[in-house]
Coordinates of C-alpha atoms and ligand atoms in Angstrom, one line a residue:
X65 CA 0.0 0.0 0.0
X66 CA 2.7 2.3 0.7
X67 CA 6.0 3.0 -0.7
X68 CA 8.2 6.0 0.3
X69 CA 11.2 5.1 -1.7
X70 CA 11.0 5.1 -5.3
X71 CA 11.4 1.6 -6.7
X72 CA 14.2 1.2 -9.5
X73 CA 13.1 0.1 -12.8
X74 CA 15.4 -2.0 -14.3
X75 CA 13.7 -2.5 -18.1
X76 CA 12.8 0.4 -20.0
X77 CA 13.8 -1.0 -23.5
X78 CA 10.5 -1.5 -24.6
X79 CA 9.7 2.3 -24.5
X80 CA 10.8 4.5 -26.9
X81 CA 9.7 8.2 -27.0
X82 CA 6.4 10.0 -26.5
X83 CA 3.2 7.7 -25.1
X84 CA 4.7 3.7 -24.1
X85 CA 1.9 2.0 -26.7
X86 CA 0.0 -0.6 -24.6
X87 CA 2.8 -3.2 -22.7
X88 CA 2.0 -6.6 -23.1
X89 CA 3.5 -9.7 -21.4
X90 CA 5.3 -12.4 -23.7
X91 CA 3.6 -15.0 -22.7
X92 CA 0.8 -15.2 -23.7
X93 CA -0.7 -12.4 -24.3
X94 CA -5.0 -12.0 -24.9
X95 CA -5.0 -8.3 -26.5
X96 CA -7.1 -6.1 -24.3
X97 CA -9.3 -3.9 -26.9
X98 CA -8.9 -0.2 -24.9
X99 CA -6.8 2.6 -26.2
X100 CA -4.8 4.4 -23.9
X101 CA -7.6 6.5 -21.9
X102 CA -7.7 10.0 -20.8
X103 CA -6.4 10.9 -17.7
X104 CA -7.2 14.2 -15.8
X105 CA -5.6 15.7 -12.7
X106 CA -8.2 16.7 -11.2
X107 CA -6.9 17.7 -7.8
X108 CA -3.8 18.1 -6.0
X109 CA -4.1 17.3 -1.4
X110 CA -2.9 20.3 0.9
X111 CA 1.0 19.8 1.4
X112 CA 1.5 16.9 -1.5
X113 CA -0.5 14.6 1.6
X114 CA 0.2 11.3 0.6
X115 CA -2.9 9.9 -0.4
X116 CA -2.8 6.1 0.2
X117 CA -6.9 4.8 0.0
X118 CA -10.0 5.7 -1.5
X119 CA -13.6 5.0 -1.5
X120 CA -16.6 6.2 -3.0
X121 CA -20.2 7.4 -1.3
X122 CA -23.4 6.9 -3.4
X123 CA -22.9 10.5 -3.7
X124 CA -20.2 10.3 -5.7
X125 CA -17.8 12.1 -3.4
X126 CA -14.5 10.6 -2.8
X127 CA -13.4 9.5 0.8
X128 CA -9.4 9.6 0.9
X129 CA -7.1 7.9 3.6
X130 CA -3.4 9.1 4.4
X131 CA -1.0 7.1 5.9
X132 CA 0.7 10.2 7.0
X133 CA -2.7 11.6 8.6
X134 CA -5.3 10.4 11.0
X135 CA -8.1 12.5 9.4
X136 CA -10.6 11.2 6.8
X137 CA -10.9 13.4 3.8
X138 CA -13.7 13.9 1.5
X139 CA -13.6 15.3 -2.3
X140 CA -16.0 16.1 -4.4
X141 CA -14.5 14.9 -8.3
X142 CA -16.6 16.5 -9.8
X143 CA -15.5 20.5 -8.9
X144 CA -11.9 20.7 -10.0
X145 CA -9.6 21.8 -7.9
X146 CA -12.3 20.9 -5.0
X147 CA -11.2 21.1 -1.6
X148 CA -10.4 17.9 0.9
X149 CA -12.6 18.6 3.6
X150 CA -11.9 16.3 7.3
X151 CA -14.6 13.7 7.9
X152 CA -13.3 12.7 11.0
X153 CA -10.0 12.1 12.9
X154 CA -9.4 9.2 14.3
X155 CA -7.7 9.1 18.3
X156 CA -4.5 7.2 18.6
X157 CA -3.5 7.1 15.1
X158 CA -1.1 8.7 13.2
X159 CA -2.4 7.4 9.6
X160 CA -5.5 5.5 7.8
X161 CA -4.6 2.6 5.8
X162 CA -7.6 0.6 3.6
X163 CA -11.4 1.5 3.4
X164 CA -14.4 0.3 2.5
X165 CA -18.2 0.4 2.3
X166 CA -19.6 -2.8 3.8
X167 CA -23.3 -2.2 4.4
X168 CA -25.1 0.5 2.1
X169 CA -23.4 3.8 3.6
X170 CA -21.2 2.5 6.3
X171 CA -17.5 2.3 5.6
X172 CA -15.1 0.5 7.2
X173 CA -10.9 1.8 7.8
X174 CA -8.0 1.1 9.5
X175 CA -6.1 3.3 11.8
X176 CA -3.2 2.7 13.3
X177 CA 0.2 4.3 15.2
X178 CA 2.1 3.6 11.9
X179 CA 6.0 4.5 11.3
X180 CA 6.4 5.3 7.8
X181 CA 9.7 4.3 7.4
X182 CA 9.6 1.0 8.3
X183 CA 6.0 0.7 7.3
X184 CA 5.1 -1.1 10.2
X185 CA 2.7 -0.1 12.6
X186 CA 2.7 0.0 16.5
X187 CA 2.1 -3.6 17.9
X188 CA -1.7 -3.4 19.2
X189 CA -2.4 0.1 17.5
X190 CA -4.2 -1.3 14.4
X191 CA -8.2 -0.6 15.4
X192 CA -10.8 -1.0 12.5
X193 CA -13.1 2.2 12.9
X194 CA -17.2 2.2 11.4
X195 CA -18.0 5.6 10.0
X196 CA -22.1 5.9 9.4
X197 CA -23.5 8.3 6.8
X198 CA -26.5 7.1 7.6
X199 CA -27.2 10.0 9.7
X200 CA -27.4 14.0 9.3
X201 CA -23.1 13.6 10.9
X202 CA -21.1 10.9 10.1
X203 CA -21.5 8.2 13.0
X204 CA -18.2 7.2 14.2
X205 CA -17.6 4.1 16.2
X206 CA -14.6 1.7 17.0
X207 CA -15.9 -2.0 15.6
X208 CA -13.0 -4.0 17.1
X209 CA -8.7 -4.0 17.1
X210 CA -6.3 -6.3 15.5
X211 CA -3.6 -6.4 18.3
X212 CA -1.6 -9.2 15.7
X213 CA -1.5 -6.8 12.6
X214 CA 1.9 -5.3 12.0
X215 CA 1.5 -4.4 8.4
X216 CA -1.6 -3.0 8.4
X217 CA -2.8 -2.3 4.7
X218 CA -6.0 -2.8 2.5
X219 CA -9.3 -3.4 3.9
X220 CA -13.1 -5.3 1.8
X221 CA -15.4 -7.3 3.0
X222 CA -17.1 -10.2 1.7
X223 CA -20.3 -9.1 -0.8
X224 CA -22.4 -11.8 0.8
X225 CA -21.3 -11.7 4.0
X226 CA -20.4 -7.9 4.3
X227 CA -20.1 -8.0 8.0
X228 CA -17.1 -10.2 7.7
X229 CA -14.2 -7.7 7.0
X230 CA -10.8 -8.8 5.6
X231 CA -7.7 -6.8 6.4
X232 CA -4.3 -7.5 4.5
X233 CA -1.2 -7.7 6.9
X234 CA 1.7 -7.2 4.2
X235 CA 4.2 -7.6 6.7
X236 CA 3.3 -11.3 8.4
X237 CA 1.7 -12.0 4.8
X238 CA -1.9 -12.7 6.4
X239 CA -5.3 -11.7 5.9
X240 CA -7.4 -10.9 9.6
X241 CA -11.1 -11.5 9.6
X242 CA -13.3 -9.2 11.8
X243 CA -16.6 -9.4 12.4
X244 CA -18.0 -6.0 12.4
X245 CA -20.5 -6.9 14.8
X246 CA -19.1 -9.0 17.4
X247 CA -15.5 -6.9 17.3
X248 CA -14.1 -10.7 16.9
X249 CA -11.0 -10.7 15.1
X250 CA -9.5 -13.8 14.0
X251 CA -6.2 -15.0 11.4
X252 CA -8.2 -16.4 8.0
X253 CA -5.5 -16.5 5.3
X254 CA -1.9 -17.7 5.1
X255 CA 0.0 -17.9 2.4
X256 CA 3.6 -17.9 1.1
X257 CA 1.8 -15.9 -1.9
X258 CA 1.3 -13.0 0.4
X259 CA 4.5 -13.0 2.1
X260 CA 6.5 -10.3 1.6
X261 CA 9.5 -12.1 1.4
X262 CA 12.4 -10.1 2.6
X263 CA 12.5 -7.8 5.9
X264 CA 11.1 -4.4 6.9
X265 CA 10.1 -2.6 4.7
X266 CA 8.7 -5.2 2.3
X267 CA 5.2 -5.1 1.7
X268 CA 3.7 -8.4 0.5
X269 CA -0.7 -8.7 0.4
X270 CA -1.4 -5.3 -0.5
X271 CA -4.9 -4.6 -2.0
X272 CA -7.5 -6.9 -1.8
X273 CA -10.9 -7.2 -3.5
X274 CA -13.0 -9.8 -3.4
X275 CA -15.5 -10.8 -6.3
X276 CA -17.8 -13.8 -6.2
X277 CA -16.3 -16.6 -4.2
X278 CA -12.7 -15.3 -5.3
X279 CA -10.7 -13.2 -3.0
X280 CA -8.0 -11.3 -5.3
X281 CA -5.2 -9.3 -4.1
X282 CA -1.8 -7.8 -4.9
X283 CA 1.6 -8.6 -3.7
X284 CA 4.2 -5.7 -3.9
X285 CA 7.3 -7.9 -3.7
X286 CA 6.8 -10.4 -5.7
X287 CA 5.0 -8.0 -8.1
X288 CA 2.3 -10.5 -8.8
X289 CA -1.3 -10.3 -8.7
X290 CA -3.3 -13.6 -7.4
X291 CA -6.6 -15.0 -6.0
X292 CA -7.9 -17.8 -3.9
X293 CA -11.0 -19.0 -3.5
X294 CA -13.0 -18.8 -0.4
X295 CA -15.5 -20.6 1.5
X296 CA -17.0 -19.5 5.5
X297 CA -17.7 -22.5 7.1
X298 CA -21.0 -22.2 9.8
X299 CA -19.7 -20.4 12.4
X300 CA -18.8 -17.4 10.2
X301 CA -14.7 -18.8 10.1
X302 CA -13.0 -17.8 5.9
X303 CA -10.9 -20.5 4.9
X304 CA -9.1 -21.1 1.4
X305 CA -11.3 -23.3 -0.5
X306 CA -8.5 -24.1 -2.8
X307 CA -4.7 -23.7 -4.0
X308 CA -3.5 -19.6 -4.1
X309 CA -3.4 -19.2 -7.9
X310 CA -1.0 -16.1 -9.6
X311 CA -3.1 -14.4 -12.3
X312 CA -0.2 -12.4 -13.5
X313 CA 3.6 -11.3 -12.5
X314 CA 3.9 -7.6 -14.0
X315 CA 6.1 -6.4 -16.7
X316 CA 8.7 -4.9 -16.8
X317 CA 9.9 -7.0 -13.4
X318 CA 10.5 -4.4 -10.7
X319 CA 7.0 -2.7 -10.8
X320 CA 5.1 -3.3 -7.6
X321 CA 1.3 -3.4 -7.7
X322 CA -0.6 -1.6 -4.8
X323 CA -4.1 -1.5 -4.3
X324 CA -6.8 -2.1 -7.7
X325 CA -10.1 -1.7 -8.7
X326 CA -12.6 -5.0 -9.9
X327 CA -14.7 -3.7 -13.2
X328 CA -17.8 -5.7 -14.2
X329 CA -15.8 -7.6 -16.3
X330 CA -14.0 -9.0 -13.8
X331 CA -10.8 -7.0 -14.6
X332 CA -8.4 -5.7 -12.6
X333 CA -6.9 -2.0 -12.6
X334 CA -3.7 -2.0 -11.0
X335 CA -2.2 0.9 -9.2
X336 CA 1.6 0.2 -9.8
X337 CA 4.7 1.9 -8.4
X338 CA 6.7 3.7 -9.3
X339 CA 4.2 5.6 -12.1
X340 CA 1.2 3.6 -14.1
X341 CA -2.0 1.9 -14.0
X342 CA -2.3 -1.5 -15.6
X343 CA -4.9 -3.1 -17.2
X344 CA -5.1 -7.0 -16.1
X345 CA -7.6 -9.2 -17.4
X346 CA -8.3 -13.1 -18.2
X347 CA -8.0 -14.1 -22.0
X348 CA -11.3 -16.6 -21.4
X349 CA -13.0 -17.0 -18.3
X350 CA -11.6 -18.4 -15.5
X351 CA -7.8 -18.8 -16.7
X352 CA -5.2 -18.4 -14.1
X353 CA -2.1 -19.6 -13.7
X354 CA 0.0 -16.2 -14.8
X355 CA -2.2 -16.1 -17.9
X356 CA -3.9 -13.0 -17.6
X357 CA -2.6 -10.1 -19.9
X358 CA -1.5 -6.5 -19.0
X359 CA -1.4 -3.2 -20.8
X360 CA -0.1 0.0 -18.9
X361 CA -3.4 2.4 -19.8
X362 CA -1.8 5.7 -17.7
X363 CA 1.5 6.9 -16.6
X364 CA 4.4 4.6 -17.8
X365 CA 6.5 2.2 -16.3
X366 CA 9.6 4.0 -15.4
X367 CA 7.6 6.6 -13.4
X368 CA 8.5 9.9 -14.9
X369 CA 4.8 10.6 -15.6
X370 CA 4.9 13.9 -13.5
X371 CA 1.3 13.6 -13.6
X372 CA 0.6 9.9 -12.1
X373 CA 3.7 10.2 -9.2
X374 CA 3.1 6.4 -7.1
X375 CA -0.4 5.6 -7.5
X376 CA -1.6 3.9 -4.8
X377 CA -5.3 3.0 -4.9
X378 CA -8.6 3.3 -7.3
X379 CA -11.9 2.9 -7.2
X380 CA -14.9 3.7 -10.1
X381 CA -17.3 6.7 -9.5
X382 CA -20.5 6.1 -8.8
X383 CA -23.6 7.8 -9.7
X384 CA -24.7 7.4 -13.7
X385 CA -23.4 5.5 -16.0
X386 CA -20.8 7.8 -17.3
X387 CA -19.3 8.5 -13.8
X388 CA -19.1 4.6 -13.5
X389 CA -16.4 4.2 -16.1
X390 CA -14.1 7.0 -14.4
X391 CA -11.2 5.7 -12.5
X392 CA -10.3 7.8 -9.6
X393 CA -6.8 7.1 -8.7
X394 CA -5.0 8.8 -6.0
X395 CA -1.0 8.9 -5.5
X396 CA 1.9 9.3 -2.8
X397 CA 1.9 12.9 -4.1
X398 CA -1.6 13.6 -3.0
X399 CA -2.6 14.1 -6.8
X400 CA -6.2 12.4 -7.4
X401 CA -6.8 11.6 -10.9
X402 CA -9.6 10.6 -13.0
X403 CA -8.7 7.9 -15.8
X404 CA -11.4 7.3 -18.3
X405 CA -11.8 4.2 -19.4
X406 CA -14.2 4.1 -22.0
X407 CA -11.1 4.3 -23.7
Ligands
NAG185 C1 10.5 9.1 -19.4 O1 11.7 8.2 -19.6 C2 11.8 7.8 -20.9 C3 13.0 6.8 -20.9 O2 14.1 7.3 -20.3 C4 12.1 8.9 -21.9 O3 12.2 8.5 -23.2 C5 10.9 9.9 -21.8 O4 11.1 11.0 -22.6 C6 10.7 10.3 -20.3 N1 9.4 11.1 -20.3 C7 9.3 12.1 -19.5 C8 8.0 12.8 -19.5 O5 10.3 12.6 -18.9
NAG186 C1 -6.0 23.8 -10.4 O1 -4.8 24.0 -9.6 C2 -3.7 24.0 -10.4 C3 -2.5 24.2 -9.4 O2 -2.7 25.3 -8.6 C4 -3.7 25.0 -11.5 O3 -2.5 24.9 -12.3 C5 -4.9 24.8 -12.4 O4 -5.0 25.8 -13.3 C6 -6.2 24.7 -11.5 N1 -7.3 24.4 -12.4 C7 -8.4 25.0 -12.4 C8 -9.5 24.5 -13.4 O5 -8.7 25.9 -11.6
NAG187 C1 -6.1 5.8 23.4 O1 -5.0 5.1 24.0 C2 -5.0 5.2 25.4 C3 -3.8 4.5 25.9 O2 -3.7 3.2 25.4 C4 -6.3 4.7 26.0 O3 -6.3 4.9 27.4 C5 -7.4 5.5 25.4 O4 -8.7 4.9 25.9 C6 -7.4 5.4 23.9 N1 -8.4 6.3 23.4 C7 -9.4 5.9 22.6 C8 -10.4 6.9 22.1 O5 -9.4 4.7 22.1
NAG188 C1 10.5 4.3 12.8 O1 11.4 3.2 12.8 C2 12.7 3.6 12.6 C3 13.5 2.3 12.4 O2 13.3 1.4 13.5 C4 13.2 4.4 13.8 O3 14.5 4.8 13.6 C5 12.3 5.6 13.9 O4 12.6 6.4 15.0 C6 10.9 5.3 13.9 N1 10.0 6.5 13.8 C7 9.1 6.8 14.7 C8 8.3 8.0 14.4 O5 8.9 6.1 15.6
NAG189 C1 -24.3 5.8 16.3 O1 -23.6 4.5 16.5 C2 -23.8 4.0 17.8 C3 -23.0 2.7 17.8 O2 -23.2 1.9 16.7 C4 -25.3 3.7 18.0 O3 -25.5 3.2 19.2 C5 -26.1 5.0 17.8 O4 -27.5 4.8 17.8 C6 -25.8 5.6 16.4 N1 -26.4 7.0 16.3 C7 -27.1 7.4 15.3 C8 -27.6 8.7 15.3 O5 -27.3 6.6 14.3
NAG190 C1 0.9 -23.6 -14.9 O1 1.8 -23.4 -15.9 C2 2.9 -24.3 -15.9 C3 3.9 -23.9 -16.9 O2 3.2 -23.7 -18.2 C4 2.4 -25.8 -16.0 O3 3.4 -26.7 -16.0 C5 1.4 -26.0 -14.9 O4 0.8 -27.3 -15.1 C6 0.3 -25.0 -14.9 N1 -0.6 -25.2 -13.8 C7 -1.9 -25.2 -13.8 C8 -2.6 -25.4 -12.5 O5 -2.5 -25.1 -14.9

């Protein structure tokens, strides 16, 4: 989810001059039919605040975590240059990590005491907070802590099931359940897939989405984006129901993938340090096993995209159907921008 150092990109040799043309892996590559979509910047955060999460209200408006700040943000996207107004701040927290809506106007986050340089966070600080927008002011309530996280990092729940909340540890390389009614908080997922394989200040499980009975997610590392399937046996416990398969490693080697966004189609687009969003989808349904294709559709892999500076998260508009093709993606820069993909 975060990354404070810029990542070195070993390959560029497949990009030469003005717009990269749509990056494919070798092997084997299912053309995706999008040209390159427009991106707009369509606002900068106070101070360059690094922007690490985002969610989006019925409304429309944006919601906007910092890892650097313990204060909720809202945006409007659709004034430019709007103005990130405080939701709430959160008590004994220095920075938000993942969101998300889990019943119709209730989102879920995680605070936490977390020191950015080792992108750890202060054993027993990580607390997932409710806010309710159900009501004339946003009802704010703590729904339980996860004392074991250490790398606390992106946040879903299950669309069946949406009290069960799933939080990504990238540093132990687990995945917490919480049930946001009891406050219970138990270890669901562990896998050497998540792991991030080498000390502080790896990040392995990153973002993670889940879509029918497949829980996807991101590992920053290994630059890999996998799923597994689930199944919640009856008392309310998520288990693997089946083998951690890698949909795709991404190319140029040396990216890493933060959080993404699930389309309709079941695609997947990547936020990807140190500068693009990428484009990752099955050739026929249901293929796995690193066969899913990738095009960079914004930025460029060798980050020098001033425009798209570390993305770290996006999420689809909501409202009509135009606004639910538009990409917000917000960066380590505090830019927010809106990537079109009607292509
Ligand atoms: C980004 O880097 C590539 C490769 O070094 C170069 O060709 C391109 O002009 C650069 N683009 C910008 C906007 O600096
Ligand atoms: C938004 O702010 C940027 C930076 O201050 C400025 O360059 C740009 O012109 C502004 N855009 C609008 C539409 O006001
Ligand atoms: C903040 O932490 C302190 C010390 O652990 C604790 O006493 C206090 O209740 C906490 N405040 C909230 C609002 O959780
Ligand atoms: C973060 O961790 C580093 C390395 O352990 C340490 O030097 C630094 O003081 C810590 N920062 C804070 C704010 O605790
Ligand atoms: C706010 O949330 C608390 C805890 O869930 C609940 O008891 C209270 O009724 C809520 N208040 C409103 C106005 O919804
Ligand atoms: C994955 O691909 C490798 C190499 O092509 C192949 O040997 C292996 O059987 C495949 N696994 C599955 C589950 O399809």
């Amino acid at each position: 989810m975060f990354f404070i150092r810029r990542i070195q990109i070993l390959s560029i040799a497949f990009l030469v001059g003005g717009r990269p043309p749509p990056s494919f892996t070798s092997n084997p590559p299912p053309p995706i039919s999008t040209s390159s979509p427009t991106t707009q910047l369509i606002a900068v955060a106070p101070n360059s605040l690094f922007l690490e999460n985002i969610a989006v209200r019925s409304s429309g408006e944006l919601l906007l975590t910092s890892v650097m700040s313990p204060t909720l943000l809202t945006l409007n996207p659709k004034t430019i240059n709007g103005t990130f107004d405080a939701v709430h701040t959160f008590p004994n927290s220095t920075g938000i990590t993942g969101i998300t809506e889990y019943q119709p106007g209730v989102f879920a986050l995680v605070a936490s005491m977390l020191n950015t340089t080792t992108r750890r966070a202060t054993p027993g600080s990580v607390v997932i907070w409710k806010v309710d927008f159900n009501s004339a002011t946003p009802n704010v309530s703590a729904l339980g802590g996860l004392p074991a996280l250490s790398g606390a990092n992106g946040l879903t729940s299950l669309p069946d099931l949406p009290d069960i909340l799933l939080a990504a540890d990238s540093a132990e390389g687990t995945v917490w359940q919480l049930d946001a009614c009891s406050g219970t908080a138990r270890l669901a997922l562990s896998d050497l897939s998540m792991q991030p394989g080498v000390p502080a200040p790896g990040l392995g499980i990153n973002g993670l989405h889940v879509k029918g009975s497949y829980l996807h997610f991101t590992n920053s590392v290994a630059g890999t984006l996998s799923r597994v399937k689930l199944s919640v046996s009856q008392n309310g416990f998520v288990v693997a129901a089946g083998a951690v398969e890698m949909l795709a490693k991404l190319q140029p080697a040396g990216q890493a993938p933060d959080d993404f966004a699930l389309d309709g189609q079941g695609r997947a687009w990547v936020t990807v340090h140190p500068g693009a969003v990428s484009l990752l989808a099955s050739g026929s349904e249901g293929s796995a096993n690193a066969s899913w294709s990738q095009a960079i559709v914004a930025g460029n892999a060798q980050g020098n995209d001033t425009g798209l500076i570390q993305p770290t998260s996006a999420a689809f508009g909501r409202g009509d159907s135009v606004e639910a093709q538009m990409l917000y993606v917000t960066t380590s820069a505090g830019q927010v921008v809106k990537v079109d993909t009607r292509g």
